[in-house]
Tab-separated table of C-alpha atoms and ligand atoms in Angstrom:
chain	number	residue	atom	x	y	z
A	1	MET	CA	13.325	-26.242	-97.697
A	2	THR	CA	15.773	-24.267	-95.397
A	3	GLU	CA	17.334	-25.079	-92.050
A	4	GLN	CA	14.705	-23.054	-90.129
A	5	ASP	CA	11.763	-25.364	-91.631
A	6	PHE	CA	13.226	-28.259	-89.531
A	7	ILE	CA	12.705	-26.144	-86.332
A	8	PRO	CA	9.764	-26.930	-84.301
A	9	LYS	CA	8.054	-24.214	-82.161
A	10	SER	CA	6.780	-26.529	-79.564
A	11	TYR	CA	5.095	-29.823	-78.971
A	12	ASN	CA	1.438	-30.385	-77.964
A	13	SER	CA	1.962	-33.683	-76.093
A	14	THR	CA	4.166	-34.900	-73.372
A	15	LEU	CA	5.487	-38.244	-73.084
A	16	GLU	CA	6.831	-39.897	-69.605
A	17	ASN	CA	8.843	-42.652	-71.208
A	18	GLY	CA	8.803	-44.964	-74.244
A	19	SER	CA	10.790	-46.734	-76.621
A	20	VAL	CA	11.465	-46.877	-80.561
A	21	LYS	CA	13.641	-48.847	-82.570
A	22	TRP	CA	14.907	-48.768	-86.109
A	23	ALA	CA	17.084	-50.740	-88.919
A	24	SER	CA	19.047	-48.351	-91.104
A	25	PRO	CA	21.325	-49.614	-93.776
A	26	SER	CA	24.711	-48.469	-94.993
A	27	ASN	CA	25.143	-47.075	-98.430
A	28	ILE	CA	28.009	-47.073	-100.826
A	29	ALA	CA	28.793	-44.044	-102.887
A	30	LEU	CA	28.962	-44.032	-106.956
A	31	VAL	CA	30.018	-40.366	-106.942
A	32	LYS	CA	32.132	-39.564	-103.802
A	33	TYR	CA	31.463	-37.020	-101.080
A	34	TRP	CA	34.778	-35.881	-100.153
A	35	GLY	CA	35.273	-32.302	-98.939
A	36	LYS	CA	32.915	-30.359	-96.967
A	37	LYS	CA	32.069	-26.846	-95.756
A	38	LYS	CA	30.819	-25.478	-92.301
A	39	ASP	CA	27.827	-27.270	-90.853
A	40	GLN	CA	28.327	-30.627	-92.702
A	41	ILE	CA	27.636	-28.983	-96.017
A	42	PRO	CA	29.267	-30.980	-98.941
A	43	GLU	CA	31.626	-29.345	-101.363
A	44	ASN	CA	30.221	-31.524	-104.134
A	45	PRO	CA	27.070	-33.655	-104.827
A	46	SER	CA	27.276	-37.379	-104.231
A	47	ILE	CA	25.023	-40.230	-105.154
A	48	SER	CA	24.860	-43.601	-103.436
A	49	PHE	CA	23.276	-46.886	-103.744
A	50	THR	CA	21.584	-47.979	-100.397
A	51	LEU	CA	22.579	-51.415	-99.176
A	52	SER	CA	20.147	-54.108	-98.155
A	53	ASP	CA	21.684	-56.341	-95.483
A	54	CYS	CA	24.553	-54.254	-93.961
A	55	LYS	CA	22.690	-52.416	-91.235
A	56	THR	CA	22.642	-50.837	-87.631
A	57	ILE	CA	19.710	-51.572	-85.469
A	58	THR	CA	19.160	-49.098	-82.618
A	59	GLU	CA	16.661	-48.821	-80.125
A	60	ILE	CA	16.250	-45.857	-77.989
A	61	THR	CA	14.473	-46.023	-74.650
A	62	PHE	CA	13.570	-42.503	-73.183
A	63	THR	CA	12.563	-41.367	-69.657
A	64	LYS	CA	11.411	-37.852	-68.518
A	65	LYS	CA	13.898	-35.860	-66.555
A	66	GLU	CA	14.668	-32.457	-65.318
A	67	SER	CA	15.748	-30.314	-68.047
A	68	ALA	CA	19.426	-29.549	-67.452
A	69	ASP	CA	21.907	-31.160	-70.011
A	70	PHE	CA	22.092	-34.245	-72.240
A	71	SER	CA	21.932	-37.520	-70.480
A	72	PHE	CA	22.298	-40.805	-72.422
A	73	ASP	CA	23.938	-43.824	-72.473
A	74	ILE	CA	25.142	-46.299	-75.215
A	75	TYR	CA	25.242	-49.852	-75.536
A	76	PHE	CA	26.967	-51.342	-78.208
A	77	GLU	CA	26.131	-55.173	-78.857
A	78	GLY	CA	25.034	-55.511	-75.498
A	79	GLU	CA	27.928	-53.755	-73.993
A	80	LYS	CA	28.166	-50.377	-72.425
A	81	ASN	CA	30.299	-48.201	-74.653
A	82	GLU	CA	32.038	-44.999	-73.374
A	83	ALA	CA	34.089	-44.672	-76.870
A	84	PHE	CA	30.951	-43.527	-78.912
A	85	LYS	CA	29.995	-41.001	-76.417
A	86	PRO	CA	31.633	-38.017	-77.725
A	87	LYS	CA	30.394	-38.368	-81.022
A	88	ILE	CA	26.788	-38.575	-79.793
A	89	GLN	CA	27.307	-35.638	-77.595
A	90	THR	CA	28.497	-33.554	-80.538
A	91	PHE	CA	25.480	-34.759	-82.586
A	92	PHE	CA	23.027	-33.699	-79.921
A	93	GLU	CA	24.695	-30.300	-79.569
A	94	ARG	CA	24.403	-29.858	-83.281
A	95	ILE	CA	20.811	-31.014	-83.674
A	96	GLU	CA	19.540	-29.628	-80.184
A	97	ILE	CA	17.787	-26.593	-82.041
A	98	TYR	CA	15.960	-28.784	-84.361
A	99	MET	CA	14.967	-31.241	-81.513
A	100	PRO	CA	13.991	-29.271	-78.733
A	101	PHE	CA	13.123	-32.176	-76.492
A	102	LEU	CA	16.620	-33.702	-76.204
A	103	LYS	CA	17.387	-32.291	-72.779
A	104	ASP	CA	13.946	-33.331	-71.297
A	105	TYR	CA	14.751	-36.996	-71.197
A	106	HIS	CA	17.256	-39.621	-70.566
A	107	PHE	CA	18.159	-41.879	-73.569
A	108	LYS	CA	19.323	-45.311	-73.171
A	109	ILE	CA	20.512	-45.983	-76.820
A	110	GLU	CA	21.101	-49.819	-77.574
A	111	THR	CA	22.749	-50.400	-80.943
A	112	SER	CA	24.214	-53.265	-82.846
A	113	ASN	CA	25.288	-53.988	-86.574
A	114	THR	CA	24.264	-56.940	-88.786
A	115	PHE	CA	27.900	-57.018	-90.124
A	116	PRO	CA	30.768	-57.907	-87.981
A	117	HIS	CA	32.337	-55.253	-85.738
A	118	SER	CA	35.811	-54.329	-86.704
A	119	SER	CA	35.254	-55.493	-90.264
A	120	GLY	CA	36.738	-52.142	-91.295
A	121	ILE	CA	33.223	-51.149	-92.903
A	122	ALA	CA	32.381	-47.699	-91.664
A	123	SER	CA	29.246	-48.103	-89.581
A	124	SER	CA	28.793	-43.969	-89.151
A	125	ALA	CA	26.104	-44.001	-92.061
A	126	SER	CA	24.207	-46.649	-90.777
A	127	GLY	CA	24.701	-45.634	-87.061
A	128	MET	CA	23.909	-41.898	-87.342
A	129	SER	CA	20.816	-42.585	-89.602
A	130	ALA	CA	19.372	-45.156	-87.223
A	131	ILE	CA	19.788	-42.640	-84.204
A	132	ALA	CA	18.357	-39.803	-86.453
A	133	LEU	CA	15.271	-42.123	-87.216
A	134	CYS	CA	14.690	-42.938	-83.711
A	135	LEU	CA	14.578	-39.424	-82.696
A	136	MET	CA	12.326	-38.570	-85.403
A	137	SER	CA	9.800	-41.192	-84.195
A	138	ILE	CA	10.051	-39.702	-80.771
A	139	GLU	CA	9.315	-36.248	-82.199
A	140	GLN	CA	6.348	-37.582	-84.031
A	141	SER	CA	4.938	-38.967	-80.941
A	142	LEU	CA	5.341	-35.727	-79.150
A	143	SER	CA	3.300	-34.231	-82.338
A	144	LEU	CA	3.984	-30.775	-83.065
A	145	VAL	CA	1.769	-27.941	-82.504
A	146	THR	CA	2.534	-25.498	-85.253
A	147	GLU	CA	0.071	-25.753	-87.821
A	148	ARG	CA	2.528	-26.201	-90.669
A	149	SER	CA	4.755	-28.648	-89.032
A	150	ARG	CA	1.874	-30.635	-87.596
A	151	SER	CA	0.386	-31.108	-90.985
A	152	ASP	CA	3.693	-32.013	-92.435
A	153	MET	CA	4.623	-34.437	-89.497
A	154	GLU	CA	1.141	-36.107	-89.867
A	155	GLU	CA	0.300	-35.973	-93.552
A	156	SER	CA	3.964	-36.102	-95.196
A	157	GLN	CA	6.135	-39.204	-95.121
A	158	SER	CA	8.373	-37.129	-96.896
A	159	TYR	CA	8.985	-34.491	-94.508
A	160	PHE	CA	9.765	-37.323	-91.979
A	161	ASN	CA	12.453	-38.579	-94.304
A	162	GLN	CA	13.678	-35.301	-95.069
A	163	LYS	CA	14.154	-34.170	-91.543
A	164	ALA	CA	15.574	-37.619	-90.468
A	165	SER	CA	18.324	-37.186	-93.511
A	166	PHE	CA	18.866	-33.708	-92.374
A	167	LEU	CA	19.553	-34.836	-88.836
A	168	ALA	CA	21.667	-37.752	-89.969
A	169	ARG	CA	23.792	-35.411	-92.089
A	170	LEU	CA	24.716	-33.483	-89.103
A	171	GLY	CA	25.861	-36.553	-87.415
A	172	SER	CA	27.708	-37.804	-90.430
A	173	GLY	CA	27.502	-36.689	-93.836
A	174	SER	CA	26.986	-39.954	-95.628
A	175	ALA	CA	24.526	-40.879	-93.261
A	176	CYS	CA	21.827	-38.514	-94.829
A	177	ARG	CA	22.020	-40.970	-97.800
A	178	SER	CA	20.913	-44.000	-95.736
A	179	ILE	CA	17.190	-43.263	-95.234
A	180	GLU	CA	15.767	-44.330	-98.260
A	181	GLY	CA	16.775	-46.507	-101.334
A	182	GLU	CA	17.629	-47.507	-103.988
A	183	LEU	CA	19.682	-44.628	-105.075
A	184	VAL	CA	20.014	-41.276	-103.001
A	185	VAL	CA	21.382	-38.017	-104.079
A	186	TRP	CA	22.883	-35.665	-101.663
A	187	GLY	CA	24.113	-32.111	-102.706
A	188	LYS	CA	22.629	-29.583	-104.779
A	189	ASN	CA	23.018	-30.325	-108.616
A	190	GLU	CA	21.688	-28.821	-111.530
A	191	SER	CA	20.607	-32.130	-113.193
A	192	ILE	CA	18.588	-33.285	-110.189
A	193	GLU	CA	15.915	-30.762	-109.356
A	194	ALA	CA	14.911	-31.845	-105.904
A	195	SER	CA	18.697	-31.964	-104.835
A	196	SER	CA	19.600	-30.224	-101.751
A	197	ASP	CA	22.897	-29.671	-99.728
A	198	LEU	CA	20.895	-30.146	-96.461
A	199	TYR	CA	19.282	-33.782	-97.061
A	200	GLY	CA	19.614	-36.687	-99.312
A	201	VAL	CA	16.691	-37.134	-101.743
A	202	LYS	CA	15.561	-40.442	-103.431
A	203	PHE	CA	16.748	-40.351	-107.060
A	204	GLU	CA	13.627	-40.113	-109.068
A	205	GLY	CA	14.977	-40.390	-112.459
A	206	GLU	CA	14.316	-43.222	-114.806
A	207	VAL	CA	16.434	-46.483	-113.726
A	208	HIS	CA	16.949	-49.197	-116.153
A	209	SER	CA	16.253	-52.926	-115.330
A	210	ASN	CA	19.960	-53.457	-115.492
A	211	PHE	CA	20.309	-51.932	-112.226
A	212	LYS	CA	17.699	-54.000	-110.696
A	213	ASN	CA	19.162	-55.873	-107.374
A	214	TYR	CA	22.566	-54.708	-108.227
A	215	GLN	CA	25.014	-56.680	-106.150
A	216	ASP	CA	27.777	-55.355	-103.930
A	217	THR	CA	30.253	-57.845	-102.581
A	218	ILE	CA	32.501	-56.231	-100.033
A	219	LEU	CA	36.147	-57.576	-99.954
A	220	LEU	CA	37.488	-57.142	-96.432
A	221	VAL	CA	41.265	-56.390	-97.196
A	222	ASP	CA	41.944	-54.499	-93.954
A	223	LYS	CA	39.878	-54.752	-91.069
A	224	GLY	CA	41.767	-52.399	-89.072
A	225	GLU	CA	40.910	-48.782	-87.673
A	226	LYS	CA	40.740	-46.434	-90.254
A	227	GLN	CA	44.080	-44.831	-90.967
A	228	VAL	CA	42.512	-41.338	-91.732
A	229	SER	CA	39.262	-40.368	-89.956
A	230	SER	CA	36.761	-38.650	-92.249
A	231	THR	CA	36.888	-35.598	-90.272
A	232	VAL	CA	40.628	-35.537	-90.909
A	233	GLY	CA	39.985	-36.670	-94.625
A	234	HIS	CA	37.595	-34.094	-95.646
A	235	GLN	CA	39.859	-31.368	-94.146
A	236	LEU	CA	42.442	-32.401	-96.706
A	237	MET	CA	40.288	-30.913	-99.513
A	238	TYR	CA	40.871	-27.231	-97.867
A	239	GLY	CA	43.322	-25.517	-100.065
A	240	HIS	CA	43.953	-28.752	-102.032
A	241	PRO	CA	45.709	-27.844	-105.448
A	242	PHE	CA	42.777	-30.015	-107.394
A	243	ALA	CA	39.856	-29.110	-105.104
A	244	LYS	CA	38.062	-26.760	-107.686
A	245	GLU	CA	38.482	-29.193	-110.482
A	246	ARG	CA	37.448	-32.225	-108.406
A	247	PHE	CA	34.277	-30.594	-107.322
A	248	SER	CA	33.138	-29.566	-110.655
A	249	GLN	CA	34.056	-33.166	-112.072
A	250	ALA	CA	31.638	-34.581	-109.453
A	251	HIS	CA	28.867	-32.329	-110.865
A	252	ASP	CA	29.512	-33.646	-114.355
A	253	ASN	CA	29.898	-37.177	-113.073
A	254	LEU	CA	26.443	-37.258	-111.575
A	255	ALA	CA	24.739	-35.528	-114.536
A	256	LYS	CA	26.357	-38.269	-116.687
A	257	LEU	CA	25.433	-40.948	-114.160
A	258	LYS	CA	21.837	-39.742	-114.523
A	259	THR	CA	21.827	-40.486	-118.127
A	260	ILE	CA	23.516	-43.800	-117.627
A	261	LEU	CA	21.101	-44.904	-114.939
A	262	ALA	CA	18.295	-44.373	-117.553
A	263	SER	CA	20.005	-45.931	-120.379
A	264	GLY	CA	21.296	-49.001	-118.802
A	265	ASP	CA	24.768	-48.681	-120.420
A	266	LEU	CA	26.866	-50.650	-117.958
A	267	ASN	CA	30.127	-50.067	-119.856
A	268	GLU	CA	29.824	-46.141	-119.237
A	269	PHE	CA	28.573	-47.031	-115.625
A	270	VAL	CA	31.967	-48.857	-114.998
A	271	LYS	CA	34.054	-46.097	-116.306
A	272	ILE	CA	32.420	-43.257	-114.036
A	273	VAL	CA	32.191	-45.602	-110.861
A	274	GLU	CA	36.047	-46.710	-111.160
A	275	SER	CA	36.998	-43.180	-111.982
A	276	GLU	CA	35.469	-41.742	-109.039
A	277	ALA	CA	36.925	-44.430	-106.553
A	278	LEU	CA	40.423	-43.608	-107.815
A	279	THR	CA	39.720	-39.745	-107.688
A	280	LEU	CA	38.965	-40.238	-104.223
A	281	HIS	CA	42.111	-41.918	-103.540
A	282	ALA	CA	44.069	-39.682	-105.854
A	283	MET	CA	42.912	-36.566	-103.556
A	284	MET	CA	44.277	-38.420	-100.707
A	285	MET	CA	47.444	-38.989	-102.174
A	286	THR	CA	47.948	-35.518	-103.454
A	287	SER	CA	46.828	-33.565	-100.329
A	288	ILE	CA	49.391	-32.228	-97.813
A	289	PRO	CA	49.528	-34.319	-95.686
A	290	TYR	CA	49.308	-37.321	-98.075
A	291	PHE	CA	48.029	-40.626	-97.568
A	292	ILE	CA	47.913	-44.032	-99.562
A	293	LEU	CA	44.845	-45.871	-98.221
A	294	MET	CA	44.887	-48.931	-100.533
A	295	LYS	CA	46.957	-51.944	-99.402
A	296	PRO	CA	48.972	-54.013	-101.911
A	297	ASN	CA	46.009	-56.344	-102.037
A	298	THR	CA	43.608	-53.510	-102.935
A	299	LEU	CA	45.712	-53.250	-106.206
A	300	GLU	CA	45.853	-56.957	-106.535
A	301	ILE	CA	41.947	-57.121	-106.535
A	302	ILE	CA	41.462	-54.127	-109.076
A	303	ASN	CA	44.077	-55.967	-111.559
A	304	LYS	CA	42.268	-59.027	-111.195
A	305	ILE	CA	38.810	-57.452	-111.983
A	306	TRP	CA	40.381	-55.665	-114.996
A	307	ALA	CA	41.794	-58.633	-116.069
A	308	TYR	CA	38.550	-60.687	-115.638
A	309	ARG	CA	36.633	-58.203	-117.618
A	310	GLN	CA	38.870	-57.993	-120.333
A	311	LYS	CA	38.654	-61.852	-120.918
A	312	THR	CA	34.925	-62.169	-120.358
A	313	ASP	CA	32.255	-59.531	-121.176
A	314	SER	CA	31.425	-59.035	-117.563
A	315	LYS	CA	30.431	-55.698	-116.368
A	316	VAL	CA	31.852	-56.165	-112.859
A	317	CYS	CA	33.708	-53.095	-111.449
A	318	PHE	CA	35.016	-51.782	-108.113
A	319	THR	CA	34.604	-48.973	-105.864
A	320	LEU	CA	36.382	-48.013	-102.591
A	321	ASP	CA	35.624	-45.866	-99.707
A	322	ALA	CA	38.208	-43.871	-97.550
A	323	GLY	CA	40.119	-47.328	-96.959
A	324	ALA	CA	41.670	-50.333	-98.355
A	325	ASN	CA	38.443	-52.546	-98.602
A	326	VAL	CA	36.936	-53.170	-102.176
A	327	HIS	CA	33.435	-52.983	-102.980
A	328	VAL	CA	32.705	-55.562	-106.154
A	329	LEU	CA	29.649	-54.050	-108.085
A	330	TYR	CA	27.740	-56.061	-110.526
A	331	PRO	CA	24.484	-56.873	-112.147
A	332	GLU	CA	22.306	-59.624	-110.736
A	333	ASN	CA	22.430	-61.629	-114.067
A	334	GLU	CA	26.163	-62.239	-113.301
A	335	LYS	CA	25.699	-63.210	-109.636
A	336	GLU	CA	26.712	-66.822	-109.958
A	337	SER	CA	29.842	-66.324	-112.331
A	338	ILE	CA	31.074	-63.518	-110.203
A	339	LEU	CA	30.812	-65.272	-106.839
A	340	GLU	CA	32.502	-68.019	-108.419
A	341	PHE	CA	35.242	-65.555	-109.642
A	342	ILE	CA	35.450	-64.045	-106.312
A	343	LYS	CA	35.820	-67.533	-104.536
A	344	ASN	CA	38.500	-68.585	-107.100
A	345	GLU	CA	40.540	-65.376	-107.560
A	346	LEU	CA	39.815	-62.610	-105.022
A	347	VAL	CA	39.393	-64.350	-101.596
A	348	SER	CA	42.847	-65.083	-100.986
A	349	TYR	CA	43.326	-61.169	-100.928
A	350	CYS	CA	40.899	-60.739	-98.108
A	351	GLN	CA	41.917	-60.687	-94.559
A	352	ASN	CA	41.193	-64.014	-93.266
A	353	GLY	CA	39.069	-64.581	-96.428
A	354	HIS	CA	36.374	-62.591	-95.130
A	355	TYR	CA	33.983	-60.959	-97.619
A	356	ILE	CA	30.290	-59.892	-97.114
A	357	CYS	CA	27.460	-60.125	-99.865
A	358	ASP	CA	25.040	-57.582	-100.139
A	359	GLN	CA	22.907	-55.823	-102.656
A	360	ILE	CA	21.071	-52.575	-103.380
A	361	GLY	CA	18.285	-51.870	-100.701
A	362	LEU	CA	15.139	-50.045	-100.025
A	363	GLY	CA	16.105	-48.010	-97.078
A	364	ALA	CA	15.564	-48.056	-93.290
A	365	ASN	CA	12.491	-49.285	-91.534
A	366	GLN	CA	10.992	-49.126	-88.215
A	367	ILE	CA	10.960	-52.453	-86.115
B	401	LIG	C1	34.775	-41.575	-98.803
B	401	LIG	O1	30.103	-39.412	-94.106
B	401	LIG	O2	32.224	-40.581	-93.280
B	401	LIG	O3	32.691	-42.626	-97.678
B	401	LIG	O4	30.657	-36.224	-92.834
B	401	LIG	O5	32.710	-36.351	-91.711
B	401	LIG	O6	30.730	-38.025	-91.226
B	401	LIG	P1	31.624	-37.095	-92.218
B	401	LIG	O7	32.260	-38.044	-93.392
B	401	LIG	P2	31.683	-39.428	-93.853
B	401	LIG	O8	32.474	-39.563	-95.318
B	401	LIG	C2	32.323	-40.422	-96.425
B	401	LIG	C3	32.925	-40.335	-97.308
B	401	LIG	C4	33.305	-41.310	-98.425
B	401	LIG	C5	32.472	-40.999	-99.766
B	401	LIG	C6	31.069	-41.132	-99.658
B	401	LIG	O9	30.361	-41.808	-98.872
B	401	LIG	O10	30.363	-40.241	-100.458
């Protein structure tokens, strides 16, 4: 597939109005995307667990209008929101060529998250993927005229998912990994044949039962605004002294993870996942300008997890996004003991004692 394959020629049906609604989950990267080229092309491949409960629910109501410019309103959790508008405007501009109906309608975008607002959890992955899916449903109703695209749209769920992921990527890179579950790869990598820089693909390799219902408890260490936006963050990799090594390491880690997912070797899983998290932060600490996004409590939690692993034979591990919050990952059979450990030893490091329990999920669904 190339970008051209996502450009429809024309639509064969007209719609005056309508509405569509999708729930789309967040995801947590095991091998991290950090650094991008023009047009949201990643510098290295990444793989993530799709989450189950942390979702954005978005309804788009569309009404036919004179084609002139983009026209939309956004409501976040019931209230009109102006702050999100520039990001959506940019998104529409980027995807217009692939969604030529965008200027023909006024869109009312109503969105809400299942996780608390200002929890410090990035909602761009779930938010952008939910919008992309809504737009795909609208496009599907307009049914394409071109032979190739029409048969693809009607017959192939995989084209729908691919284009939804392709569009979501243009909104926010990591959003392209939120369409499907349970594991999604984004970025061309030799060990994963179907992988692409243009969209995320469901990981079709063997997955050991150790990873079934894998748990992710998100410890909210800092609920404030992100200190470094992802746009600024990715730019830090331009001219970064370790960029080349890092990008090739991500390729190696993804190939290794593929083997680990098949074998179920959780000791090796822990090593890759924690190393990836610390490498991401190491990149931020060694860029110009440099940042430390971990907080003292992030380190306290990491040390507690390491101590717990030493004194038990637990396979619990952590990963981090570009912030201070800690994702605690563990197999389902350790659920009880780890929740006990979290309550007894980690909650005191969370802001207002807040944490969110989630697990690996199956992807977005239409409502
Ligand atoms: C650290 O997807 O938020 O979470 O493409 O600029 O929207 P944009 O970036 P974004 O970057 C996420 C980076 C990360 C790692 C990851 O999810 O792979």
